[in-house]
Short mmCIF file of C-alpha atoms and ligand atoms in Angstrom, two decimals:
data_model
loop_
_atom_site.label_atom_id
_atom_site.label_comp_id
_atom_site.label_asym_id
_atom_site.label_seq_id
_atom_site.Cartn_x
_atom_site.Cartn_y
_atom_site.Cartn_z
CA UNK A 1 -10.65 -8.71 16.91
CA UNK A 2 -8.73 -6.96 19.60
CA UNK A 3 -6.38 -3.86 18.58
CA UNK A 4 -2.78 -4.30 19.91
CA UNK A 5 0.28 -2.24 19.55
CA UNK A 6 0.50 0.56 17.03
CA UNK A 7 2.84 -0.64 14.28
CA UNK A 8 3.21 2.25 12.18
CA UNK A 9 1.50 5.69 11.63
CA UNK A 10 1.58 7.22 8.21
CA UNK A 11 0.16 10.65 6.97
CA UNK A 12 -3.36 9.11 6.35
CA UNK A 13 -3.66 5.81 8.16
CA UNK A 14 -2.54 4.13 11.37
CA UNK A 15 -1.52 0.44 11.49
CA UNK A 16 -2.34 -1.61 14.41
CA UNK A 17 -1.41 -5.38 15.30
CA UNK A 18 -4.06 -7.80 16.10
CA UNK A 19 -3.95 -9.67 19.36
CA UNK A 20 -3.42 -13.25 18.61
CA UNK A 21 -3.42 -13.14 14.93
CA UNK A 22 0.11 -12.21 13.35
CA UNK A 23 -1.30 -12.51 9.92
CA UNK A 24 -3.58 -9.51 9.90
CA UNK A 25 -3.37 -5.87 10.94
CA UNK A 26 -6.10 -3.18 11.51
CA UNK A 27 -5.84 -0.08 9.49
CA UNK A 28 -7.37 3.00 10.99
CA UNK A 29 -8.25 5.73 8.54
CA UNK A 30 -7.34 9.13 9.78
CA UNK A 31 -9.08 12.49 9.19
CA UNK A 32 -5.63 14.27 8.24
CA UNK A 33 -5.03 15.68 5.06
CA UNK A 34 -1.57 16.29 3.64
CA UNK A 35 -0.06 17.39 0.20
CA UNK A 36 3.02 18.30 -1.36
CA UNK A 37 4.92 15.68 1.01
CA UNK A 38 3.13 17.04 4.09
CA UNK A 39 4.28 20.66 3.34
CA UNK A 40 0.40 21.41 3.74
CA UNK A 41 -1.52 19.90 6.36
CA UNK A 42 -5.19 19.89 7.64
CA UNK A 43 -7.78 17.82 8.89
CA UNK A 44 -11.37 17.21 7.53
CA UNK A 45 -13.82 15.62 10.33
CA UNK A 46 -15.28 12.33 8.61
CA UNK A 47 -12.63 12.05 5.79
CA UNK A 48 -11.04 8.83 7.35
CA UNK A 49 -14.56 7.25 7.44
CA UNK A 50 -15.34 8.10 3.92
CA UNK A 51 -12.08 6.65 2.62
CA UNK A 52 -12.60 3.47 4.44
CA UNK A 53 -15.90 3.20 3.17
CA UNK A 54 -15.15 4.03 -0.56
CA UNK A 55 -11.97 1.71 -0.25
CA UNK A 56 -14.04 -1.13 1.03
CA UNK A 57 -16.41 -0.82 -1.88
CA UNK A 58 -13.64 -0.60 -4.33
CA UNK A 59 -11.47 -3.54 -2.85
CA UNK A 60 -14.63 -5.66 -2.95
CA UNK A 61 -15.29 -4.72 -6.61
CA UNK A 62 -11.59 -5.48 -7.45
CA UNK A 63 -11.87 -8.84 -5.68
CA UNK A 64 -14.96 -9.89 -7.57
CA UNK A 65 -12.97 -9.16 -10.73
CA UNK A 66 -10.17 -11.16 -9.94
CA UNK A 67 -7.71 -8.64 -8.43
CA UNK A 68 -6.40 -10.10 -4.97
CA UNK A 69 -6.28 -7.40 -2.19
CA UNK A 70 -5.10 -7.29 1.47
CA UNK A 71 -8.80 -6.44 2.32
CA UNK A 72 -10.45 -8.74 4.97
CA UNK A 73 -13.46 -6.85 6.42
CA UNK A 74 -14.77 -3.74 7.73
CA UNK A 75 -14.45 -3.48 11.64
CA UNK A 76 -15.93 -0.05 12.19
CA UNK A 77 -16.50 3.38 10.70
CA UNK A 78 -12.81 4.03 10.62
CA UNK A 79 -11.26 0.54 10.74
CA UNK A 80 -10.55 -2.10 8.16
CA UNK A 81 -9.03 -5.51 8.91
CA UNK A 82 -6.35 -6.32 6.40
CA UNK A 83 -3.73 -9.06 5.61
CA UNK A 84 -0.34 -8.26 6.84
CA UNK A 85 1.93 -7.64 3.95
CA UNK A 86 5.31 -6.31 3.47
CA UNK A 87 4.70 -3.05 1.56
CA UNK A 88 6.73 -2.97 -1.70
CA UNK A 89 8.10 0.56 -1.51
CA UNK A 90 7.00 1.47 -5.00
CA UNK A 91 3.88 3.83 -5.67
CA UNK A 92 2.49 2.54 -9.03
CA UNK A 93 0.64 5.43 -10.82
CA UNK A 94 -1.69 4.85 -13.68
CA UNK A 95 -2.69 7.86 -16.01
CA UNK A 96 -5.52 8.00 -18.29
CA UNK A 97 -5.37 11.88 -18.38
CA UNK A 98 -2.45 14.13 -18.18
CA UNK A 99 -2.75 16.43 -14.91
CA UNK A 100 -0.72 17.01 -11.74
CA UNK A 101 3.04 16.22 -11.78
CA UNK A 102 2.90 14.82 -15.01
CA UNK A 103 1.89 18.23 -16.58
CA UNK A 104 4.57 19.90 -14.41
CA UNK A 105 7.24 17.68 -15.34
CA UNK A 106 6.76 17.22 -19.08
CA UNK A 107 4.69 20.42 -20.16
CA UNK A 108 1.99 18.09 -21.35
CA UNK A 109 -1.48 19.93 -21.84
CA UNK A 110 -3.60 19.60 -18.78
CA UNK A 111 -6.71 17.41 -19.40
CA UNK A 112 -4.80 15.81 -22.61
CA UNK A 113 -6.39 12.17 -22.95
CA UNK A 114 -3.41 9.73 -22.93
CA UNK A 115 -3.05 7.26 -25.56
CA UNK A 116 -1.60 4.81 -24.64
CA UNK A 117 -2.13 5.26 -20.56
CA UNK A 118 0.80 5.81 -18.72
CA UNK A 119 2.00 3.47 -15.54
CA UNK A 120 4.93 4.97 -13.79
CA UNK A 121 6.90 4.01 -10.62
CA UNK A 122 7.76 6.14 -7.87
CA UNK A 123 10.07 5.28 -4.88
CA UNK A 124 7.97 5.46 -1.65
CA UNK A 125 10.43 7.61 0.54
CA UNK A 126 9.11 10.84 2.12
CA UNK A 127 12.55 12.07 2.71
CA UNK A 128 13.29 12.14 -1.01
CA UNK A 129 9.89 13.50 -1.89
CA UNK A 130 8.87 10.12 -3.68
CA UNK A 131 10.95 10.40 -6.83
CA UNK A 132 9.86 8.88 -10.17
CA UNK A 133 12.08 5.94 -11.14
CA UNK A 134 12.71 3.49 -13.83
CA UNK A 135 12.47 -0.21 -13.66
CA UNK A 136 16.32 -0.44 -13.83
CA UNK A 137 16.56 1.88 -10.62
CA UNK A 138 13.84 -0.24 -8.90
CA UNK A 139 15.77 -3.46 -9.53
CA UNK A 140 19.20 -1.90 -8.65
CA UNK A 141 18.02 -0.69 -5.31
CA UNK A 142 16.33 -4.25 -4.74
CA UNK A 143 12.84 -2.60 -4.21
CA UNK A 144 11.27 -5.43 -6.25
CA UNK A 145 12.40 -8.11 -8.93
CA UNK A 146 11.91 -7.56 -12.63
CA UNK A 147 9.44 -10.38 -12.64
CA UNK A 148 7.47 -8.55 -9.71
CA UNK A 149 7.76 -5.22 -11.75
CA UNK A 150 5.90 -6.97 -14.48
CA UNK A 151 3.31 -8.16 -12.14
CA UNK A 152 2.86 -4.76 -10.66
CA UNK A 153 2.41 -3.22 -13.99
CA UNK A 154 -0.09 -6.00 -15.38
CA UNK A 155 -2.21 -5.54 -12.20
CA UNK A 156 -2.22 -1.88 -12.32
CA UNK A 157 -3.38 -2.06 -15.84
CA UNK A 158 -6.19 -4.53 -14.99
CA UNK A 159 -7.29 -2.33 -11.94
CA UNK A 160 -7.68 0.54 -14.57
CA UNK A 161 -9.58 -1.59 -16.86
CA UNK A 162 -12.12 -2.67 -14.22
CA UNK A 163 -12.38 0.78 -12.57
CA UNK A 164 -12.87 2.80 -15.79
CA UNK A 165 -16.11 1.53 -16.59
CA UNK A 166 -17.20 1.11 -12.95
CA UNK A 167 -16.66 4.96 -12.48
CA UNK A 168 -18.04 5.93 -15.75
CA UNK A 169 -21.33 4.55 -14.97
CA UNK A 170 -21.18 6.61 -11.83
CA UNK A 171 -20.67 9.76 -14.16
CA UNK A 172 -17.02 9.87 -12.72
CA UNK A 173 -14.05 10.15 -15.07
CA UNK A 174 -11.15 8.22 -13.45
CA UNK A 175 -8.19 10.50 -14.40
CA UNK A 176 -5.37 8.86 -12.47
CA UNK A 177 -4.73 6.93 -9.42
CA UNK A 178 -1.89 5.53 -7.21
CA UNK A 179 -1.65 2.03 -5.97
CA UNK A 180 0.53 0.37 -3.40
CA UNK A 181 1.23 -3.51 -3.42
CA UNK A 182 2.52 -5.77 -0.67
CA UNK A 183 3.99 -9.31 -0.42
CA UNK A 184 2.09 -11.87 1.77
CA UNK A 185 4.06 -14.72 3.59
CA UNK A 186 3.99 -16.78 0.49
CA UNK A 187 5.41 -14.03 -1.69
CA UNK A 188 2.07 -13.48 -3.39
CA UNK A 189 1.53 -9.86 -4.47
CA UNK A 190 -1.71 -8.24 -3.09
CA UNK A 191 -3.30 -4.80 -3.73
CA UNK A 192 -2.73 -2.96 -0.50
CA UNK A 193 -3.21 0.55 1.06
CA UNK A 194 -6.45 2.40 0.00
CA UNK A 195 -8.20 3.20 -3.15
CA UNK A 196 -9.92 6.46 -2.28
CA UNK A 197 -10.23 10.28 -3.36
CA UNK A 198 -6.87 10.78 -1.45
CA UNK A 199 -5.29 8.26 -3.94
CA UNK A 200 -7.25 8.90 -7.09
CA UNK A 201 -8.47 11.65 -9.25
CA UNK A 202 -12.02 11.62 -10.16
CA UNK A 203 -13.64 14.37 -12.44
CA UNK A 204 -17.40 14.83 -12.96
CA UNK A 205 -18.01 13.57 -16.49
CA UNK A 206 -20.32 16.43 -17.34
CA UNK A 207 -19.01 19.52 -15.45
CA UNK A 208 -15.27 18.67 -15.12
CA UNK A 209 -15.65 19.20 -11.33
CA UNK A 210 -12.81 17.73 -9.30
CA UNK A 211 -14.14 15.35 -6.57
CA UNK A 212 -10.85 14.26 -4.97
CA UNK A 213 -8.01 15.42 -2.87
CA UNK A 214 -6.93 17.99 -5.54
CA UNK A 215 -9.63 20.44 -3.72
CA UNK A 216 -7.35 20.18 -0.63
CA UNK A 217 -3.97 20.46 -2.78
CA UNK A 218 -5.28 23.62 -4.68
CA UNK A 219 -7.27 25.10 -1.85
CA UNK A 220 -10.66 24.75 -3.53
CA UNK A 221 -12.53 23.49 -0.35
CA UNK A 222 -15.58 21.51 -0.21
CA UNK A 223 -13.53 18.45 0.43
CA UNK A 224 -15.93 16.48 2.73
CA UNK A 225 -18.90 17.15 0.15
CA UNK A 226 -16.74 16.06 -2.70
CA UNK A 227 -15.72 12.68 -1.07
CA UNK A 228 -19.57 12.23 0.01
CA UNK A 229 -20.28 12.70 -3.42
CA UNK A 230 -18.08 10.02 -4.65
CA UNK A 231 -19.35 7.59 -1.83
CA UNK A 232 -23.05 8.42 -2.75
CA UNK A 233 -22.47 7.80 -6.68
CA UNK A 234 -20.59 4.30 -6.12
CA UNK A 235 -23.09 3.32 -3.64
CA UNK A 236 -25.96 4.27 -6.09
P1 TMP B 301 0.63 13.39 -9.29
O1 TMP B 301 0.00 13.70 -10.53
O2 TMP B 301 0.55 14.25 -8.24
O3 TMP B 301 1.97 12.57 -9.53
O4 TMP B 301 -0.50 12.06 -8.79
C1 TMP B 301 -0.84 11.21 -9.40
C2 TMP B 301 -1.94 10.37 -8.75
O5 TMP B 301 -1.39 9.75 -7.41
C3 TMP B 301 -3.05 11.03 -8.25
O6 TMP B 301 -4.27 10.39 -8.47
C4 TMP B 301 -2.76 11.36 -6.78
C5 TMP B 301 -1.73 10.05 -6.33
N1 TMP B 301 -0.96 10.46 -5.30
C6 TMP B 301 -1.10 9.86 -4.14
O7 TMP B 301 -1.87 8.94 -3.89
N2 TMP B 301 -0.12 9.84 -3.28
C7 TMP B 301 1.01 10.78 -3.53
O8 TMP B 301 1.90 10.92 -2.54
C8 TMP B 301 0.91 11.58 -4.55
C9 TMP B 301 2.03 12.48 -5.09
C10 TMP B 301 -0.05 11.32 -5.57
N1 LIG B 302 0.41 12.12 -0.01
C1 LIG B 302 1.31 13.17 -0.21
C2 LIG B 302 1.60 13.94 0.95
O1 LIG B 302 1.29 13.99 1.93
C3 LIG B 302 1.06 13.97 -1.47
C4 LIG B 302 -0.07 14.11 -2.30
O2 LIG B 302 -1.01 13.30 -2.00
O3 LIG B 302 -0.23 15.25 -2.90
O4 LIG B 302 2.26 14.88 1.03
#
């Protein structure tokens, strides 16, 4: 499996073409950390490897439970081979508990259990700061068809149903998370990007301690130790 040209560099990953195989790409997980649309930046040695490892475990778990993902195989500590997909520019956020931007936007009490849970769409556009959008915005902008939006919502809910008990068993509360999806050559929708402490919020079930990127967002520190704790718990 030979890495060829750099196709794209995002805030947390680099994507490379694969020599001789147009259907795959290699995702390289970076140690860089950003928050608030990259207004806050840092780096944490070993973070990329941890996110690669954690995402691998979660993609495998989801595949076992009928969610198709772009994951193919792990190539190294920081490299994952994935199916090449056309990313749908919508960030799908699932919320079980109110925190973060939801609390800021609507004044809901931080930590309130949400019933029913929320599934939200954000337009993936850094220049605009990833604004929240409605289904009508998404179809008007031709980001996805209304049928695809229903598929995104259904898949996001199913991911939540699989991951909630999985993490609960590890003494982790899955507070909320962000998913990205892509279309393969046949138009089939696959879960893409990553599922890691960069893209999810986890609180320890007993202490409520934050074990995710909020430690960076809020300057709490101990980022690597927290990500290692998540890795160790889901391996255990
Ligand atoms: P929010 O409360 O800041 O909107 O975040 C909701 C969830 O989405 C949380 O688990 C963190 C994740 N997230 C990302 O993965 N990338 C982002 O750019 C943002 C803003 C949030
Ligand atoms: N990933 C986003 C950024 O870099 C925001 C976040 O996760 O808080 O800026």
